[in-house]
Short mmCIF file of C-alpha atoms in Angstrom, two decimals:
data_model
loop_
_atom_site.label_atom_id
_atom_site.label_comp_id
_atom_site.label_asym_id
_atom_site.label_seq_id
_atom_site.Cartn_x
_atom_site.Cartn_y
_atom_site.Cartn_z
CA MET A 1 7.21 -6.18 40.14
CA LEU A 2 6.44 -5.47 36.22
CA SER A 3 3.03 -4.66 35.01
CA LEU A 4 1.33 -4.67 32.41
CA SER A 5 -1.83 -2.99 31.69
CA GLY A 6 -5.19 -5.02 31.14
CA LEU A 7 -5.63 -3.01 27.88
CA ALA A 8 -1.30 -2.58 26.86
CA PHE A 9 -0.86 -6.60 26.77
CA THR A 10 -4.08 -7.58 26.01
CA LEU A 11 -3.49 -5.50 22.28
CA ALA A 12 -0.29 -7.23 22.39
CA LEU A 13 -1.77 -10.70 22.77
CA PHE A 14 -3.56 -9.67 19.49
CA THR A 15 -0.97 -8.45 17.50
CA ALA A 16 1.27 -12.17 18.04
CA LEU A 17 -2.37 -13.91 17.23
CA THR A 18 -2.65 -11.26 14.06
CA PHE A 19 1.15 -12.29 12.92
CA THR A 20 0.32 -16.29 13.68
CA ALA A 21 -2.62 -16.07 10.47
CA TYR A 22 -0.51 -13.89 8.48
CA GLY A 23 2.98 -16.48 9.19
CA LEU A 24 0.17 -19.32 8.92
CA ILE A 25 -0.82 -17.56 4.96
CA ALA A 26 2.76 -16.76 4.14
CA ARG A 27 4.28 -19.64 4.98
CA VAL A 28 1.26 -21.49 2.07
CA LEU A 29 1.98 -18.71 0.11
CA ALA A 30 5.55 -19.50 0.08
CA ARG A 31 5.38 -22.51 -2.04
CA ALA A 32 3.13 -20.62 -4.84
CA SER A 33 5.32 -17.78 -5.10
CA ALA A 34 7.34 -18.02 -8.52
CA ASP A 35 9.35 -14.78 -7.60
CA PRO A 36 10.50 -13.82 -4.19
CA LEU A 37 11.83 -10.11 -5.13
CA ALA A 38 8.87 -9.35 -7.18
CA PHE A 39 6.71 -10.71 -4.50
CA SER A 40 8.19 -8.45 -1.79
CA VAL A 41 7.75 -5.25 -4.05
CA LEU A 42 4.56 -6.53 -4.53
CA TYR A 43 3.88 -7.12 -0.29
CA GLY A 44 4.02 -3.35 0.32
CA VAL A 45 2.17 -2.41 -2.43
CA TYR A 46 -0.58 -3.96 -1.51
CA GLY A 47 0.63 -3.16 2.14
CA ALA A 48 0.01 0.58 1.31
CA LEU A 49 -3.58 0.67 -0.02
CA PHE A 50 -4.76 -1.38 2.68
CA ALA A 51 -3.49 1.36 5.37
CA LEU A 52 -6.28 4.05 3.07
CA PRO A 53 -9.07 2.68 5.82
CA ILE A 54 -7.88 3.17 8.03
CA LEU A 55 -7.85 6.91 7.88
CA LEU A 56 -11.43 6.24 8.28
CA PHE A 57 -10.89 6.11 12.11
CA GLU A 58 -7.97 7.13 13.61
CA PRO A 59 -6.87 11.30 13.57
CA TRP A 60 -5.32 13.05 11.21
CA GLN A 61 -3.28 14.49 13.34
CA PHE A 62 0.70 15.50 13.16
CA GLY A 63 3.39 16.27 16.34
CA THR A 64 6.10 18.65 16.02
CA ILE A 65 7.89 16.65 13.32
CA THR A 66 12.18 17.93 13.48
CA LEU A 67 14.52 17.05 11.27
CA ASP A 68 15.47 14.64 13.82
CA VAL A 69 11.82 13.08 13.23
CA LEU A 70 12.12 12.81 9.42
CA LEU A 71 15.74 11.10 9.27
CA ILE A 72 14.67 8.83 11.88
CA THR A 73 11.80 8.01 9.27
CA PHE A 74 13.57 7.88 6.71
CA ALA A 75 16.52 5.33 8.07
CA ALA A 76 13.12 3.29 8.84
CA THR A 77 12.45 2.92 5.25
CA VAL A 78 16.50 2.62 4.49
CA PHE A 79 16.08 -0.75 7.85
CA TYR A 80 12.93 -2.21 6.41
CA GLY A 81 14.02 -2.30 2.67
CA ILE A 82 17.28 -3.39 3.83
CA PHE A 83 15.75 -6.33 5.66
CA GLN A 84 13.18 -7.25 2.72
CA GLY A 85 16.36 -7.12 0.02
CA PHE A 86 18.68 -9.29 2.23
CA GLU A 87 15.22 -11.60 3.94
CA PHE A 88 15.84 -13.04 -0.13
CA PHE A 89 19.63 -13.63 -0.42
CA ALA A 90 20.05 -15.18 2.97
CA ARG A 91 16.52 -17.24 2.40
CA LYS A 92 19.57 -18.55 -0.79
CA HIS A 93 21.64 -19.47 1.67
CA LEU A 94 19.66 -20.98 4.74
CA GLU A 95 16.94 -23.57 5.29
CA ALA A 96 14.15 -21.63 6.26
CA SER A 97 13.75 -24.13 9.71
CA ARG A 98 18.02 -21.67 10.33
CA MET A 99 16.30 -18.31 9.20
CA THR A 100 13.53 -18.28 11.00
CA VAL A 101 15.69 -19.69 14.30
CA PHE A 102 17.93 -16.23 12.51
CA PHE A 103 14.18 -14.18 13.23
CA GLN A 104 13.90 -14.81 16.91
CA LEU A 105 17.26 -13.00 17.10
CA VAL A 106 14.75 -10.04 17.03
CA PRO A 107 13.29 -9.41 20.26
CA ALA A 108 16.91 -9.81 22.38
CA PHE A 109 18.18 -6.96 19.37
CA VAL A 110 14.87 -5.14 19.74
CA PHE A 111 16.09 -6.02 24.05
CA ILE A 112 19.08 -3.83 23.75
CA GLY A 113 18.48 -1.38 21.23
CA SER A 114 15.43 -0.49 23.46
CA ILE A 115 17.30 0.27 26.75
CA LEU A 116 20.84 1.73 24.39
CA LEU A 117 19.30 4.02 22.67
CA LEU A 118 15.22 4.57 23.83
CA GLY A 119 15.75 4.78 27.02
CA GLU A 120 13.37 2.16 28.63
CA SER A 121 13.99 0.31 32.08
CA PHE A 122 15.57 -3.18 32.40
CA SER A 123 14.67 -5.68 35.17
CA ILE A 124 15.72 -8.78 36.01
CA GLU A 125 12.35 -10.02 35.80
CA LYS A 126 11.64 -8.69 32.74
CA PHE A 127 15.34 -10.02 31.03
CA ALA A 128 13.87 -13.39 32.65
CA ALA A 129 10.32 -13.67 31.24
CA ILE A 130 11.52 -12.02 27.25
CA ALA A 131 14.93 -14.77 27.81
CA LEU A 132 11.70 -17.47 28.87
CA ILE A 133 10.20 -16.30 25.22
CA ILE A 134 12.62 -16.56 22.97
CA ALA A 135 14.44 -19.46 24.35
CA GLY A 136 11.23 -21.26 23.50
CA ASN A 137 10.48 -20.50 20.42
CA ILE A 138 14.41 -21.56 19.55
CA VAL A 139 13.63 -24.76 21.14
CA ALA A 140 10.39 -24.65 19.20
CA ILE A 141 11.46 -24.47 15.70
CA HIS A 142 15.77 -25.70 15.75
CA ARG A 143 16.29 -28.18 13.53
CA HIS A 144 19.32 -30.09 13.79
CA GLY A 145 21.59 -30.40 10.43
CA GLY A 146 21.38 -28.62 8.28
CA ARG A 147 23.66 -26.21 5.70
CA LEU A 148 25.05 -22.93 7.91
CA THR A 149 27.71 -20.92 5.32
CA ARG A 150 29.47 -17.87 6.84
CA THR A 151 27.32 -16.03 3.45
CA GLY A 152 23.91 -16.95 4.57
CA LEU A 153 25.23 -16.61 8.31
CA SER A 154 26.01 -12.53 7.32
CA LEU A 155 23.24 -11.95 4.99
CA ALA A 156 20.60 -13.39 7.94
CA LEU A 157 22.04 -11.15 11.11
CA ILE A 158 21.91 -7.62 8.69
CA ALA A 159 18.14 -9.03 7.53
CA VAL A 160 17.01 -9.74 11.41
CA THR A 161 19.40 -6.06 12.51
CA ALA A 162 17.45 -3.88 10.05
CA LEU A 163 14.15 -6.10 11.26
CA ALA A 164 14.97 -4.59 14.61
CA LEU A 165 15.69 -0.59 14.19
CA GLY A 166 12.90 -0.99 11.85
CA TYR A 167 11.02 -0.85 15.03
CA LEU A 168 12.98 0.18 17.35
CA ALA A 169 13.06 4.01 14.71
CA ASP A 170 9.18 2.26 14.47
CA LYS A 171 8.70 3.06 18.43
CA LYS A 172 10.42 6.34 18.27
CA VAL A 173 9.04 8.21 16.06
CA PHE A 174 5.12 7.33 14.11
CA GLU A 175 3.51 9.48 17.27
CA PHE A 176 4.34 12.11 15.62
CA TYR A 177 2.42 10.72 12.18
CA PRO A 178 -1.26 10.15 11.66
CA ILE A 179 -0.45 6.55 12.13
CA ALA A 180 -2.84 5.81 8.64
CA LEU A 181 0.31 7.90 7.14
CA TYR A 182 3.05 6.28 8.59
CA ILE A 183 2.83 2.35 7.39
CA ILE A 184 1.86 4.06 4.37
CA ILE A 185 5.53 5.33 4.48
CA THR A 186 6.47 2.05 6.25
CA TYR A 187 5.38 -0.20 3.22
CA LEU A 188 5.88 2.22 -0.08
CA PHE A 189 8.95 3.11 0.47
CA PRO A 190 10.70 -0.38 1.45
CA SER A 191 8.99 -1.76 -1.90
CA ILE A 192 10.22 1.67 -4.80
CA TYR A 193 13.87 0.77 -3.03
CA LEU A 194 13.74 -3.11 -3.49
CA PHE A 195 12.01 -2.17 -7.76
CA LEU A 196 15.16 0.45 -8.34
CA PHE A 197 17.87 -0.15 -6.86
CA MET A 198 17.34 -4.66 -7.03
CA ARG A 199 16.23 -3.63 -11.07
CA VAL A 200 12.97 -5.01 -10.76
CA ASP A 201 11.37 -5.92 -14.22
CA VAL A 202 7.43 -3.96 -14.03
CA SER A 203 6.92 -7.32 -16.72
CA ARG A 204 8.18 -9.34 -13.39
CA LEU A 205 5.51 -8.07 -11.01
CA HIS A 206 2.95 -9.09 -13.50
CA VAL A 207 3.73 -12.43 -13.17
CA GLU A 208 3.90 -12.76 -10.08
CA LEU A 209 0.43 -11.04 -9.99
CA ARG A 210 -0.96 -13.58 -11.45
CA ALA A 211 0.40 -16.47 -9.63
CA MET A 212 -0.14 -14.68 -6.58
CA SER A 213 -3.95 -14.28 -7.61
CA TRP A 214 -6.41 -12.82 -5.44
CA ARG A 215 -4.17 -14.46 -2.77
CA LEU A 216 -1.36 -11.97 -1.75
CA PRO A 217 -3.64 -9.18 -1.21
CA ILE A 218 -5.65 -11.45 1.98
CA LEU A 219 -1.32 -11.39 2.91
CA GLY A 220 -2.19 -8.13 2.52
CA VAL A 221 -4.94 -7.20 4.94
CA VAL A 222 -3.71 -9.60 7.59
CA SER A 223 0.00 -7.62 8.23
CA THR A 224 -1.16 -3.98 7.71
CA LEU A 225 -3.23 -5.21 10.48
CA GLY A 226 -1.08 -6.44 12.54
CA TYR A 227 1.46 -3.69 11.84
CA TYR A 228 -1.49 -1.52 12.69
CA LEU A 229 -1.80 -3.19 16.05
CA LEU A 230 2.07 -3.28 16.83
CA LEU A 231 2.35 0.56 16.72
CA LYS A 232 -1.10 0.45 18.80
CA THR A 233 0.30 -1.60 21.41
CA PHE A 234 4.42 0.47 20.79
CA SER A 235 2.19 3.56 22.34
CA LEU A 236 1.07 1.66 25.57
CA MET A 237 4.57 -0.54 26.01
CA ASP A 238 8.02 -0.38 25.86
CA ALA A 239 9.30 -2.00 22.51
CA SER A 240 11.61 -4.10 24.67
CA VAL A 241 8.15 -5.57 25.89
CA ALA A 242 5.83 -5.44 22.90
CA VAL A 243 8.16 -7.48 20.81
CA PRO A 244 8.91 -10.58 22.60
CA VAL A 245 5.36 -10.73 22.44
CA VAL A 246 3.86 -10.13 19.52
CA TYR A 247 7.09 -13.28 18.50
CA THR A 248 5.07 -15.32 20.70
CA SER A 249 3.72 -15.72 16.98
CA THR A 250 6.12 -18.12 16.37
CA ILE A 251 5.32 -20.36 18.64
CA LEU A 252 1.57 -20.59 17.93
CA THR A 253 2.30 -20.10 14.16
CA GLY A 254 4.26 -23.66 15.14
CA LEU A 255 1.09 -25.24 17.14
CA GLY A 256 -2.07 -23.79 13.79
CA GLY A 257 0.85 -25.57 11.88
CA ILE A 258 0.25 -28.56 13.78
CA ILE A 259 -3.67 -27.90 14.32
CA ILE A 260 -4.40 -26.58 10.99
CA LEU A 261 -1.92 -27.16 7.92
CA LYS A 262 -1.83 -31.02 9.70
CA GLU A 263 2.34 -30.50 10.18
CA ARG A 264 3.24 -33.92 12.41
CA SER A 265 7.19 -32.99 12.73
CA ASN A 266 8.68 -32.16 16.23
CA ILE A 267 5.21 -32.17 17.73
CA VAL A 268 6.78 -32.60 21.84
CA GLN A 269 9.75 -30.23 20.65
CA LYS A 270 6.24 -27.88 19.28
CA LEU A 271 4.27 -28.52 23.18
CA LEU A 272 7.95 -28.02 25.17
CA GLY A 273 8.48 -24.54 23.47
CA GLY A 274 5.64 -23.26 23.43
CA ILE A 275 4.95 -24.11 27.55
CA LEU A 276 7.80 -21.77 28.04
CA VAL A 277 6.67 -19.47 26.05
CA LEU A 278 3.64 -19.42 28.78
CA ALA A 279 6.23 -19.43 31.42
CA GLY A 280 7.53 -15.51 30.20
CA VAL A 281 3.91 -14.56 29.27
CA ILE A 282 2.65 -15.39 32.33
CA LEU A 283 5.91 -13.49 34.11
CA LEU A 284 5.67 -10.03 32.18
CA SER A 285 1.81 -10.35 32.32
CA ARG A 286 1.71 -9.86 36.45
#
């Protein structure tokens, strides 16, 4: 029977709650952003800055850094850079509701990749629990109709695949570094890639910085905290379990939108999705 330690499961749920807070704040800020690509560059810089306080309470300790570790670390930064860039272009070709559905492929890709690439265990019970969580999220956010182009589909698949590969790389190598340093690397380097290769002018950063004002730093704090908790969760449980539990934040964000943002669309659909997600979480926690 699948079993998780109380600490690991509690940490995963706290991570999900933090991702939920991030989702609600990002939903509000997305409407105010004048330049999403410049926003992504600034977001990474703020994420790296807010990782610095972690140095105060986490040990500065390295594992044995081999060439393989360095290459996988570099790959992680590239995957996150690809994700941020392709997500920007995918959103130009897909409705937001469809893009959110595509994000539910991430736990599925991580589940498959963790078994094939990380050697994590497979069980029918784990598979059923994760399938319920993914299905519940899709049920909660799916909307019929809307435009789906081949270009949008390709861009979205590249983005979510890169994000899943980033998580797998995290699981493989983050414990070789002081956790604060690893967070700084994985936030800052993708922003540098975007700035250089997507040719984001400094003037665009200034405009976006003025538009976001104090709100972008708040998002950076929540995002850095969520990523820190995710990495701590990875240290206690398999990625194939951690990521699906953390992605319950999708349904929690939907329910939070009903309660906090007064969103009233598709309430029954969201509640049904929540029931499926809850069933999957209960099955995982047994």
